[in-house]
Coordinates of C-alpha atoms in Angstrom, one line a residue:
X18 CA 22.2 64.5 -333.2
X19 CA 25.1 63.2 -335.1
X20 CA 27.4 60.6 -333.5
X21 CA 31.0 61.2 -333.3
X22 CA 33.3 58.8 -335.2
X23 CA 34.5 55.8 -333.3
X24 CA 38.1 56.8 -332.8
X25 CA 37.1 60.1 -331.1
X26 CA 35.0 58.2 -328.3
X27 CA 36.4 58.5 -324.5
X28 CA 37.4 55.3 -322.8
X29 CA 37.0 56.7 -319.2
X30 CA 34.1 54.4 -318.3
X31 CA 35.8 51.2 -319.3
X32 CA 38.9 52.0 -317.4
X33 CA 36.9 52.8 -314.3
X34 CA 35.2 49.3 -314.4
X35 CA 38.6 47.6 -314.6
X36 CA 39.6 49.4 -311.2
X37 CA 36.5 48.2 -309.6
X38 CA 37.2 44.7 -310.4
X39 CA 40.7 44.9 -309.3
X40 CA 39.7 46.4 -305.9
X41 CA 37.0 43.7 -305.5
X42 CA 39.6 41.0 -306.2
X43 CA 41.9 42.5 -303.6
X44 CA 39.0 42.7 -301.0
X45 CA 38.2 39.0 -301.7
X46 CA 41.8 37.9 -301.3
X47 CA 42.2 39.9 -298.2
X48 CA 38.7 38.4 -296.9
X49 CA 39.9 34.9 -297.7
X50 CA 43.2 35.5 -295.8
X51 CA 41.4 36.9 -292.8
X52 CA 39.0 34.0 -292.9
X53 CA 41.7 31.4 -292.8
X54 CA 43.6 33.1 -290.1
X55 CA 40.5 33.6 -288.0
X56 CA 39.4 29.9 -288.6
X57 CA 42.8 28.6 -287.3
X58 CA 42.9 30.9 -284.4
X59 CA 39.3 29.5 -283.5
X60 CA 40.6 25.9 -283.8
X61 CA 43.4 26.5 -281.6
X62 CA 41.1 28.0 -279.0
X63 CA 38.8 25.2 -279.2
X64 CA 41.4 22.3 -279.2
X65 CA 43.3 23.7 -276.3
X66 CA 40.3 23.4 -273.6
X67 CA 39.5 20.1 -275.1
X68 CA 43.0 18.8 -274.5
X69 CA 42.9 20.3 -271.0
X70 CA 39.6 18.6 -270.5
X71 CA 40.8 15.3 -271.7
X72 CA 43.8 15.5 -269.5
X73 CA 41.7 16.2 -266.4
X74 CA 39.4 13.3 -267.3
X75 CA 42.4 11.2 -267.7
X76 CA 43.7 12.3 -264.2
X77 CA 40.4 11.7 -262.8
X78 CA 40.2 8.3 -264.1
X79 CA 43.6 7.5 -262.7
X80 CA 42.6 9.0 -259.5
X81 CA 39.4 7.0 -259.2
X82 CA 41.0 3.7 -260.5
X83 CA 40.3 1.0 -258.1
X84 CA 42.2 -2.3 -258.3
X85 CA 39.5 -4.3 -256.6
X86 CA 37.0 -3.1 -259.1
X87 CA 39.5 -4.0 -261.8
X88 CA 40.1 -7.6 -260.5
X89 CA 36.2 -8.0 -260.5
X90 CA 35.7 -6.6 -264.2
X91 CA 35.5 -9.3 -266.7
X92 CA 37.2 -7.2 -269.3
X93 CA 40.1 -5.8 -267.3
X94 CA 43.7 -6.9 -267.8
X95 CA 44.0 -7.6 -263.9
X96 CA 41.2 -10.0 -264.1
X97 CA 42.7 -11.8 -267.1
X98 CA 46.0 -12.0 -265.4
X99 CA 44.5 -13.2 -262.2
X100 CA 42.4 -16.0 -263.9
X101 CA 45.3 -17.2 -265.9
X102 CA 47.6 -17.1 -262.7
X103 CA 45.0 -19.4 -261.0
X104 CA 44.9 -21.8 -263.8
X105 CA 48.7 -21.8 -264.1
X106 CA 49.0 -22.6 -260.4
X107 CA 46.8 -25.7 -260.8
X108 CA 49.0 -26.8 -263.7
X109 CA 52.2 -26.3 -261.5
X110 CA 50.5 -28.9 -258.9
X111 CA 49.7 -31.3 -261.6
X112 CA 53.2 -30.8 -263.4
X113 CA 54.9 -31.7 -260.1
X114 CA 52.8 -34.8 -259.6
X115 CA 53.8 -35.9 -263.1
X116 CA 57.4 -35.1 -262.4
X117 CA 57.6 -32.5 -265.1
X118 CA 59.6 -30.2 -263.0
X119 CA 60.8 -28.1 -265.8
X120 CA 57.2 -27.0 -266.9
X121 CA 56.4 -26.4 -263.2
X122 CA 59.5 -24.2 -263.0
X123 CA 58.4 -22.2 -266.1
X124 CA 54.9 -21.8 -264.8
X125 CA 56.1 -20.8 -261.4
X126 CA 58.4 -18.2 -262.9
X127 CA 55.6 -16.7 -265.0
X128 CA 53.3 -16.7 -262.0
X129 CA 55.8 -14.8 -260.1
X130 CA 56.1 -12.2 -262.9
X131 CA 52.3 -11.9 -263.0
X132 CA 52.1 -11.3 -259.3
X133 CA 54.9 -8.7 -259.5
X134 CA 52.9 -6.8 -262.2
X135 CA 49.6 -6.8 -260.1
X136 CA 51.4 -5.7 -257.0
X137 CA 53.1 -2.7 -258.9
X138 CA 49.5 -1.8 -260.3
X139 CA 48.0 -1.9 -256.9
X140 CA 50.8 0.2 -255.5
X141 CA 51.0 2.9 -258.1
X142 CA 47.2 3.2 -258.5
X143 CA 47.4 3.1 -262.2
X144 CA 45.8 0.7 -264.6
X145 CA 47.8 -2.0 -266.3
X146 CA 48.6 -1.1 -269.9
X147 CA 48.4 -3.2 -273.0
X148 CA 52.1 -3.2 -273.4
X149 CA 52.7 -4.6 -269.9
X150 CA 50.0 -7.2 -269.8
X151 CA 50.3 -8.5 -273.4
X152 CA 53.7 -10.3 -273.1
X153 CA 52.7 -12.1 -269.9
X154 CA 49.2 -13.2 -271.1
X155 CA 50.8 -14.6 -274.3
X156 CA 53.6 -16.5 -272.4
X157 CA 51.0 -17.8 -269.7
X158 CA 48.7 -18.8 -272.4
X159 CA 51.6 -20.6 -274.4
X160 CA 52.6 -22.5 -271.2
X161 CA 48.9 -23.3 -270.2
X162 CA 48.6 -24.8 -273.8
X163 CA 51.9 -26.6 -273.4
X164 CA 50.5 -28.1 -270.2
X165 CA 47.2 -29.1 -271.8
X166 CA 49.1 -30.6 -274.7
X167 CA 50.8 -32.9 -272.1
X168 CA 47.5 -34.4 -271.4
X169 CA 46.9 -32.3 -268.3
X170 CA 43.3 -31.7 -269.4
X171 CA 40.5 -30.1 -267.6
X172 CA 39.0 -33.2 -266.2
X173 CA 42.5 -34.1 -264.7
X174 CA 42.6 -30.4 -263.3
X175 CA 39.2 -30.7 -261.7
X176 CA 39.9 -34.1 -260.1
X177 CA 43.4 -32.8 -258.8
X178 CA 41.9 -29.6 -257.4
X179 CA 39.1 -31.5 -255.7
X180 CA 41.4 -33.8 -254.0
X181 CA 43.6 -31.0 -252.8
X182 CA 40.5 -29.0 -251.7
X183 CA 39.3 -32.0 -249.8
X184 CA 42.8 -32.5 -248.1
X185 CA 43.0 -28.8 -247.1
X186 CA 39.5 -29.1 -245.6
X187 CA 40.5 -32.0 -243.6
X188 CA 43.6 -30.4 -242.4
X189 CA 41.6 -27.3 -241.5
X190 CA 39.0 -29.2 -239.5
X191 CA 41.7 -31.1 -237.6
X192 CA 43.5 -27.9 -236.8
X193 CA 40.3 -26.4 -235.6
X194 CA 39.5 -29.5 -233.4
X195 CA 43.1 -29.3 -232.1
X196 CA 43.0 -25.7 -231.3
X197 CA 39.6 -26.3 -229.5
X198 CA 41.2 -29.1 -227.5
X199 CA 44.3 -26.9 -226.6
X200 CA 42.1 -24.0 -225.6
X201 CA 40.0 -26.4 -223.4
X202 CA 43.2 -27.8 -221.9
X203 CA 44.6 -24.3 -221.2
X204 CA 41.2 -23.1 -219.5
X205 CA 41.3 -26.2 -217.3
X206 CA 44.8 -25.9 -216.3
X207 CA 46.1 -23.9 -213.2
X208 CA 48.9 -21.6 -213.9
X209 CA 52.1 -22.6 -212.0
X210 CA 52.1 -19.4 -209.8
X211 CA 48.6 -20.0 -208.5
X212 CA 49.5 -23.6 -208.0
X213 CA 52.6 -22.6 -205.9
X214 CA 50.1 -20.3 -203.9
X215 CA 48.0 -23.2 -203.1
X216 CA 50.9 -25.2 -202.1
X217 CA 52.3 -22.6 -199.8
X218 CA 48.9 -22.1 -198.1
X219 CA 48.2 -25.8 -197.5
X220 CA 51.8 -26.0 -195.9
X221 CA 50.8 -23.1 -193.7
X222 CA 47.3 -24.8 -192.8
X223 CA 49.1 -28.0 -191.5
X224 CA 52.0 -26.3 -189.9
X225 CA 50.1 -23.5 -187.9
X226 CA 48.0 -25.1 -185.3
X227 CA 46.7 -21.6 -184.4
X228 CA 44.9 -21.3 -187.8
X229 CA 42.9 -24.6 -187.2
X230 CA 41.8 -23.3 -183.8
X231 CA 40.9 -19.9 -185.2
X232 CA 38.8 -21.7 -187.9
X233 CA 36.9 -23.9 -185.0
X234 CA 36.2 -20.6 -183.1
X235 CA 34.8 -18.8 -186.1
X236 CA 32.7 -21.8 -187.2
X237 CA 30.3 -21.2 -184.2
X238 CA 29.9 -17.3 -184.8
X239 CA 26.3 -16.3 -184.5
X240 CA 26.8 -14.0 -187.4
X241 CA 26.6 -17.0 -189.7
X242 CA 23.0 -17.5 -189.2
X243 CA 21.9 -13.9 -188.5
X244 CA 19.3 -13.0 -191.1
X245 CA 19.6 -9.2 -190.3
X246 CA 23.0 -9.5 -192.2
X247 CA 23.8 -9.9 -195.9
X248 CA 24.8 -13.5 -196.9
X249 CA 26.8 -14.5 -200.0
X250 CA 27.6 -18.0 -200.9
X251 CA 30.3 -19.2 -203.2
X252 CA 31.3 -22.7 -204.3
X253 CA 34.8 -22.9 -205.7
X254 CA 38.1 -24.8 -205.6
X255 CA 40.0 -21.8 -206.8
X256 CA 41.4 -19.7 -203.8
X257 CA 42.6 -16.8 -206.0
X258 CA 39.4 -16.4 -207.7
X259 CA 37.3 -16.7 -204.7
X260 CA 39.3 -14.1 -203.0
X261 CA 38.7 -11.6 -205.8
X262 CA 35.0 -12.2 -205.5
X263 CA 35.0 -11.6 -201.8
X264 CA 37.6 -8.5 -202.0
X265 CA 35.5 -6.9 -204.8
X266 CA 32.2 -7.3 -202.9
X267 CA 33.7 -6.0 -199.8
X268 CA 35.4 -3.0 -201.3
X269 CA 32.3 -1.7 -203.1
X270 CA 30.1 -2.3 -199.9
X271 CA 28.8 0.5 -197.8
X272 CA 28.8 -1.5 -194.7
X273 CA 31.2 -4.3 -195.0
X274 CA 31.0 -5.6 -191.3
X275 CA 27.4 -6.5 -192.3
X276 CA 28.5 -9.0 -195.0
X277 CA 28.8 -12.8 -194.5
X278 CA 30.5 -15.0 -197.0
X279 CA 29.8 -18.7 -197.0
X280 CA 32.5 -20.6 -199.0
X281 CA 32.3 -24.4 -199.8
X282 CA 35.3 -26.0 -201.5
X283 CA 36.6 -29.5 -201.9
X284 CA 39.0 -31.6 -199.6
X285 CA 42.1 -30.9 -201.7
X286 CA 41.7 -27.0 -201.3
X287 CA 40.0 -26.8 -198.1
X288 CA 43.4 -26.2 -196.2
X289 CA 44.4 -23.5 -198.7
X290 CA 41.2 -21.7 -198.5
X291 CA 41.0 -21.6 -194.8
X292 CA 44.7 -20.4 -194.5
X293 CA 43.9 -17.6 -197.0
X294 CA 40.9 -16.2 -195.5
X295 CA 42.1 -16.6 -191.8
X296 CA 45.4 -15.0 -192.5
X297 CA 44.0 -11.8 -194.2
X298 CA 41.8 -9.0 -193.1
X299 CA 38.4 -8.5 -194.9
X300 CA 37.2 -5.3 -193.2
X301 CA 35.3 -7.0 -190.5
X302 CA 33.2 -9.3 -192.9
X303 CA 32.5 -12.7 -191.6
X304 CA 33.8 -15.7 -193.6
X305 CA 33.0 -19.3 -193.2
X306 CA 34.8 -22.1 -195.3
X307 CA 33.4 -25.6 -195.4
X308 CA 34.5 -28.9 -197.0
X309 CA 31.9 -30.5 -199.3
X310 CA 33.2 -33.9 -198.2
X311 CA 31.8 -33.2 -194.8
X312 CA 28.3 -33.1 -196.3
X313 CA 27.3 -36.7 -195.4
X314 CA 23.8 -36.2 -196.2
X315 CA 24.8 -35.5 -199.8
X316 CA 25.0 -38.9 -201.1
X317 CA 23.9 -41.2 -203.9
X318 CA 20.7 -42.4 -202.2
X319 CA 19.6 -38.8 -201.7
X320 CA 20.9 -36.9 -204.7
X321 CA 20.6 -38.3 -208.2
X322 CA 23.4 -35.9 -209.5
X323 CA 25.9 -37.7 -207.0
X324 CA 24.9 -41.2 -208.5
X325 CA 25.4 -39.8 -212.0
X326 CA 28.8 -38.2 -211.2
X327 CA 30.0 -41.6 -209.9
X328 CA 28.9 -43.5 -213.0
X329 CA 31.7 -44.9 -215.0
X330 CA 30.0 -43.7 -218.1
X331 CA 30.1 -40.0 -217.0
X332 CA 33.9 -40.4 -216.5
X333 CA 34.3 -42.0 -219.8
X334 CA 32.5 -39.2 -221.4
X335 CA 34.9 -36.6 -220.1
X336 CA 38.1 -38.6 -220.0
X337 CA 37.5 -40.6 -223.3
X338 CA 40.2 -40.6 -225.9
X339 CA 40.4 -38.9 -229.3
X340 CA 37.8 -41.2 -230.6
X341 CA 35.3 -39.3 -228.7
X342 CA 36.0 -35.9 -230.2
X343 CA 32.6 -35.7 -231.7
X344 CA 31.3 -34.6 -228.5
X345 CA 30.9 -30.8 -228.0
X346 CA 34.4 -29.8 -226.6
X347 CA 33.0 -27.3 -224.2
X348 CA 30.9 -30.2 -222.6
X349 CA 34.1 -32.3 -222.1
X350 CA 35.2 -30.1 -219.2
X351 CA 35.7 -32.1 -216.0
X352 CA 34.2 -29.2 -214.0
X353 CA 30.9 -30.9 -214.7
X354 CA 32.1 -33.8 -212.7
X355 CA 32.7 -31.6 -209.8
X356 CA 29.8 -31.8 -207.1
X357 CA 30.8 -28.2 -206.1
X358 CA 29.3 -27.2 -209.7
X359 CA 25.8 -28.6 -208.5
X360 CA 25.8 -27.3 -204.9
X361 CA 23.6 -24.3 -206.0
X362 CA 20.5 -26.6 -206.0
X363 CA 21.0 -27.6 -202.4
X364 CA 21.7 -24.1 -200.7
X365 CA 18.6 -24.4 -198.4
X366 CA 20.0 -27.8 -197.2
X367 CA 23.5 -26.4 -196.6
X368 CA 22.2 -23.3 -194.8
X369 CA 19.0 -24.3 -193.1
X370 CA 18.7 -21.2 -190.9
X371 CA 19.1 -18.5 -193.7
X372 CA 16.0 -16.9 -195.3
X373 CA 17.7 -15.0 -198.3
X374 CA 21.3 -15.4 -200.1
X375 CA 23.1 -14.0 -203.0
X376 CA 24.8 -16.7 -205.0
X377 CA 28.1 -15.6 -206.7
X378 CA 30.2 -17.7 -209.1
X379 CA 33.9 -17.7 -208.7
X380 CA 34.7 -15.9 -212.1
X381 CA 32.9 -12.6 -211.3
X382 CA 34.1 -9.2 -210.1
X383 CA 31.7 -7.0 -208.2
X384 CA 31.8 -3.2 -209.0
X385 CA 28.9 -1.9 -207.0
X386 CA 27.2 -2.5 -203.5
X387 CA 25.2 -5.5 -203.8
X388 CA 23.3 -5.1 -200.5
X389 CA 20.2 -3.5 -202.3
X390 CA 19.6 -7.1 -203.9
X391 CA 18.4 -8.2 -200.5
X392 CA 15.5 -5.6 -200.6
X393 CA 14.2 -6.4 -204.0
X394 CA 10.7 -7.7 -204.2
X395 CA 10.8 -11.2 -206.1
X396 CA 6.9 -11.2 -206.1
X397 CA 6.8 -14.7 -204.5
X398 CA 9.5 -16.1 -206.9
X399 CA 12.4 -18.2 -205.8
X400 CA 15.1 -17.0 -208.2
X401 CA 16.0 -13.5 -209.1
X402 CA 18.2 -13.5 -212.3
X403 CA 19.1 -11.3 -215.3
X404 CA 17.5 -12.6 -218.4
X405 CA 19.8 -13.4 -221.5
X406 CA 17.2 -13.6 -224.4
X407 CA 18.2 -10.4 -226.0
X408 CA 19.6 -12.8 -228.6
X409 CA 17.4 -15.7 -229.9
X410 CA 19.8 -18.4 -229.1
X411 CA 19.3 -17.9 -225.3
X412 CA 15.8 -19.2 -225.3
X413 CA 14.7 -22.5 -224.0
X414 CA 14.6 -24.4 -227.2
X415 CA 18.4 -23.8 -227.5
X416 CA 19.1 -25.7 -224.2
X417 CA 16.5 -28.3 -224.0
X418 CA 15.5 -31.2 -226.3
X419 CA 12.0 -30.3 -227.4
X420 CA 11.8 -33.3 -229.6
X421 CA 11.2 -35.2 -226.4
X422 CA 7.6 -35.2 -225.3
X423 CA 8.4 -34.7 -221.7
X424 CA 10.0 -31.4 -222.4
X425 CA 7.6 -30.2 -225.1
X426 CA 4.5 -31.0 -223.1
X427 CA 5.8 -29.1 -220.1
X428 CA 7.6 -26.0 -221.3
X429 CA 7.4 -23.2 -223.8
X430 CA 10.5 -23.3 -226.3
X431 CA 10.3 -19.5 -226.6
X432 CA 10.7 -18.9 -222.9
X433 CA 13.5 -16.5 -222.1
X434 CA 16.6 -18.0 -220.6
X435 CA 18.5 -16.5 -217.8
X436 CA 22.0 -16.7 -216.3
X437 CA 23.7 -18.3 -213.3
X438 CA 26.6 -16.4 -211.7
X439 CA 24.7 -13.7 -209.8
X440 CA 21.4 -14.8 -208.2
X441 CA 19.1 -13.7 -205.5
X442 CA 17.5 -16.9 -203.9
X443 CA 14.6 -16.5 -201.5
X444 CA 15.2 -19.5 -199.4
X445 CA 11.8 -19.5 -197.7
X446 CA 10.0 -19.6 -201.1
X447 CA 12.4 -22.1 -202.1
X448 CA 11.4 -24.5 -199.3
X449 CA 7.7 -23.7 -199.6
X450 CA 7.8 -24.8 -203.3
X451 CA 10.2 -27.7 -202.5
X452 CA 12.3 -26.6 -205.4
X453 CA 15.2 -29.1 -204.6
X454 CA 12.6 -32.1 -205.1
X455 CA 11.9 -30.5 -208.6
X456 CA 15.6 -30.7 -209.3
X457 CA 15.9 -34.3 -208.3
X458 CA 12.7 -35.2 -210.5
X459 CA 14.4 -33.6 -213.7
X460 CA 17.8 -35.2 -213.0
X461 CA 16.1 -38.7 -212.7
X462 CA 14.2 -38.1 -216.0
X463 CA 17.5 -37.1 -217.6
X464 CA 19.7 -40.2 -216.5
X465 CA 19.9 -41.1 -220.1
X466 CA 21.0 -37.7 -221.2
X467 CA 18.2 -37.2 -223.7
X468 CA 16.6 -34.1 -222.3
X469 CA 19.5 -31.7 -222.1
X470 CA 23.3 -31.7 -222.5
X471 CA 25.4 -31.7 -219.3
X472 CA 25.7 -28.6 -217.3
X473 CA 23.8 -26.9 -214.5
X474 CA 22.0 -24.1 -216.6
X475 CA 19.7 -26.4 -218.5
X476 CA 18.6 -28.3 -215.1
X477 CA 18.2 -24.7 -213.6
X478 CA 16.0 -23.6 -216.4
X479 CA 13.6 -26.6 -215.7
X480 CA 13.9 -26.4 -211.9
X481 CA 13.0 -22.8 -211.6
X482 CA 10.6 -22.7 -214.4
X483 CA 7.8 -20.1 -213.5
X484 CA 9.7 -19.3 -210.3
X485 CA 12.2 -16.7 -211.7
X486 CA 12.0 -12.8 -211.4
X487 CA 13.8 -11.0 -214.0
X488 CA 16.3 -8.4 -212.8
X489 CA 17.7 -5.3 -214.2
X490 CA 20.4 -6.3 -216.9
X491 CA 22.8 -3.9 -215.2
X492 CA 23.1 -6.0 -212.2
X493 CA 25.0 -8.8 -214.1
X494 CA 26.8 -8.4 -217.4
X495 CA 28.0 -11.7 -218.9
X496 CA 30.4 -12.7 -221.7
X497 CA 33.7 -11.3 -220.5
X498 CA 35.3 -14.6 -221.0
X499 CA 34.5 -15.1 -224.6
X500 CA 33.0 -12.0 -226.2
X501 CA 35.7 -9.9 -227.7
X502 CA 33.2 -7.0 -228.7
X503 CA 31.5 -6.3 -225.5
X504 CA 30.7 -2.7 -225.0
X505 CA 32.9 -1.0 -222.4
X506 CA 29.9 1.1 -221.4
X507 CA 27.9 -1.8 -220.4
X508 CA 30.7 -3.1 -218.5
X509 CA 31.3 0.1 -216.4
X510 CA 27.3 0.3 -215.7
X511 CA 27.4 -3.2 -214.4
X512 CA 27.2 -4.1 -210.7
X513 CA 28.6 -7.5 -211.3
X514 CA 30.8 -8.6 -214.5
X515 CA 31.0 -12.2 -215.4
X516 CA 34.0 -13.8 -217.1
X517 CA 32.0 -16.8 -218.2
X518 CA 33.8 -18.7 -221.0
X519 CA 37.3 -20.3 -221.3
X520 CA 39.1 -16.8 -221.3
X521 CA 39.4 -16.5 -217.6
X522 CA 41.2 -13.5 -216.2
X523 CA 43.8 -15.5 -214.3
X524 CA 44.7 -17.2 -217.6
X525 CA 46.9 -16.4 -220.4
X526 CA 43.9 -16.9 -222.7
X527 CA 42.2 -13.8 -221.1
X528 CA 40.9 -11.0 -223.4
X529 CA 43.7 -8.3 -222.8
X530 CA 41.6 -5.1 -222.8
X531 CA 39.4 -6.8 -220.1
X532 CA 42.2 -7.6 -217.8
X533 CA 41.9 -4.1 -216.1
X534 CA 38.5 -5.2 -214.9
X535 CA 40.4 -7.7 -212.6
X536 CA 43.5 -5.7 -212.0
X537 CA 41.9 -3.1 -209.5
X538 CA 42.2 -2.4 -205.8
X539 CA 39.7 -5.2 -205.0
X540 CA 42.5 -7.5 -205.7
X541 CA 45.4 -5.9 -203.6
X542 CA 45.5 -8.9 -201.1
X543 CA 46.6 -11.2 -203.9

């Protein structure tokens, strides 16, 4: 077939390929535009949640920011500021000692600025920023360098701080001793109102002959020796405290007319005690008051404790001057020089016809009927008492000197201690075991004070060793005169609560929340 000449050939196919390329180019451009637009939208969508998330993280960080943790952190601004401030305070003291008052003023000013920034940070709950901390850190560093350049070197700083610390420790120790002394004096003092009560009662006793005649009549009452009744003994020179013990016991008794109270006081308070108990009604209970000075048999030839109490060294021990402050303050209480405090070891001699008694201290309050104590089986023991060894420090080794062979060879250091203040004494078993002779033996062994410190409890632990029957803890709860954290439920369940310690309820030193234990109907006669 013959081909046509070139000028007559059709150009259709070539025009068609141009259109295809043009269309492809347009599509490519459109695709690129769509890609760019879509990519930007996607970035916006991704960036927005990220920013929100970062904002939430930052808010949470602010919320969880803890100033104490920042102070403890080695890399935080508050820690750096606090450390610089401490060093600056030291240099303030040194600068003042070297009479460089201008430097001391500059350091003090920056310290106040630093304290203000730390206070604001703690109040607002947000971290300190670099912009806030940097100027203060730089200025403090400059001043500290200036102080060091003025020959206030580290060695000088350390020596100065040591001397100041030692001086502060000495002042703190002196203040502690002084506080203890004042507390001891306050605990021994009689409030003015109570003193006035005593004075009035003594005046009544001497003016009213009828009271003395009534006392003579009651002294011969057969009820005082009737072992079918319930006998309580109290040895005290405090009229108000004794009255509270008697009133609270009577108020909680099912049969108050069956109660007999045996009170022994000293010559100074005998008239006041008699006048009070003879002038008031106690629901038919019998009350006998005696004067310890009338016990002629209780003398130095019979009782070693009397000889010791009359010794000049004992009085110097209690009433020595400030040079004797190394003695334990609570043992400098003159109550230990009172014979009344030791009469508990002579109960069978004081009441020879009685078979069983309940001994009560004058700083207790009775909350329940105590007559069931008289029917308790002591299993042949002499003393019924509540044990106090729930804590380790109430065992024998805390009261007695076990480095002495006399003690270590006769007693177990882990033996549980017990409490005076509410005790049931079987006087028949007492006389059979000759307990008073045991007491005399240990007092004679301790004439030099090496077996135990002063007081009646260590002597009691030795005297009644192996002769004590433990009672239910609810009969006698102690510590209301010193323990600020004693459980209210324990107090409410107790038959007897004991204000042992210096914070007696009739003093301003008393624990406030426990005053209600003393301010109840039992005290209405006061």
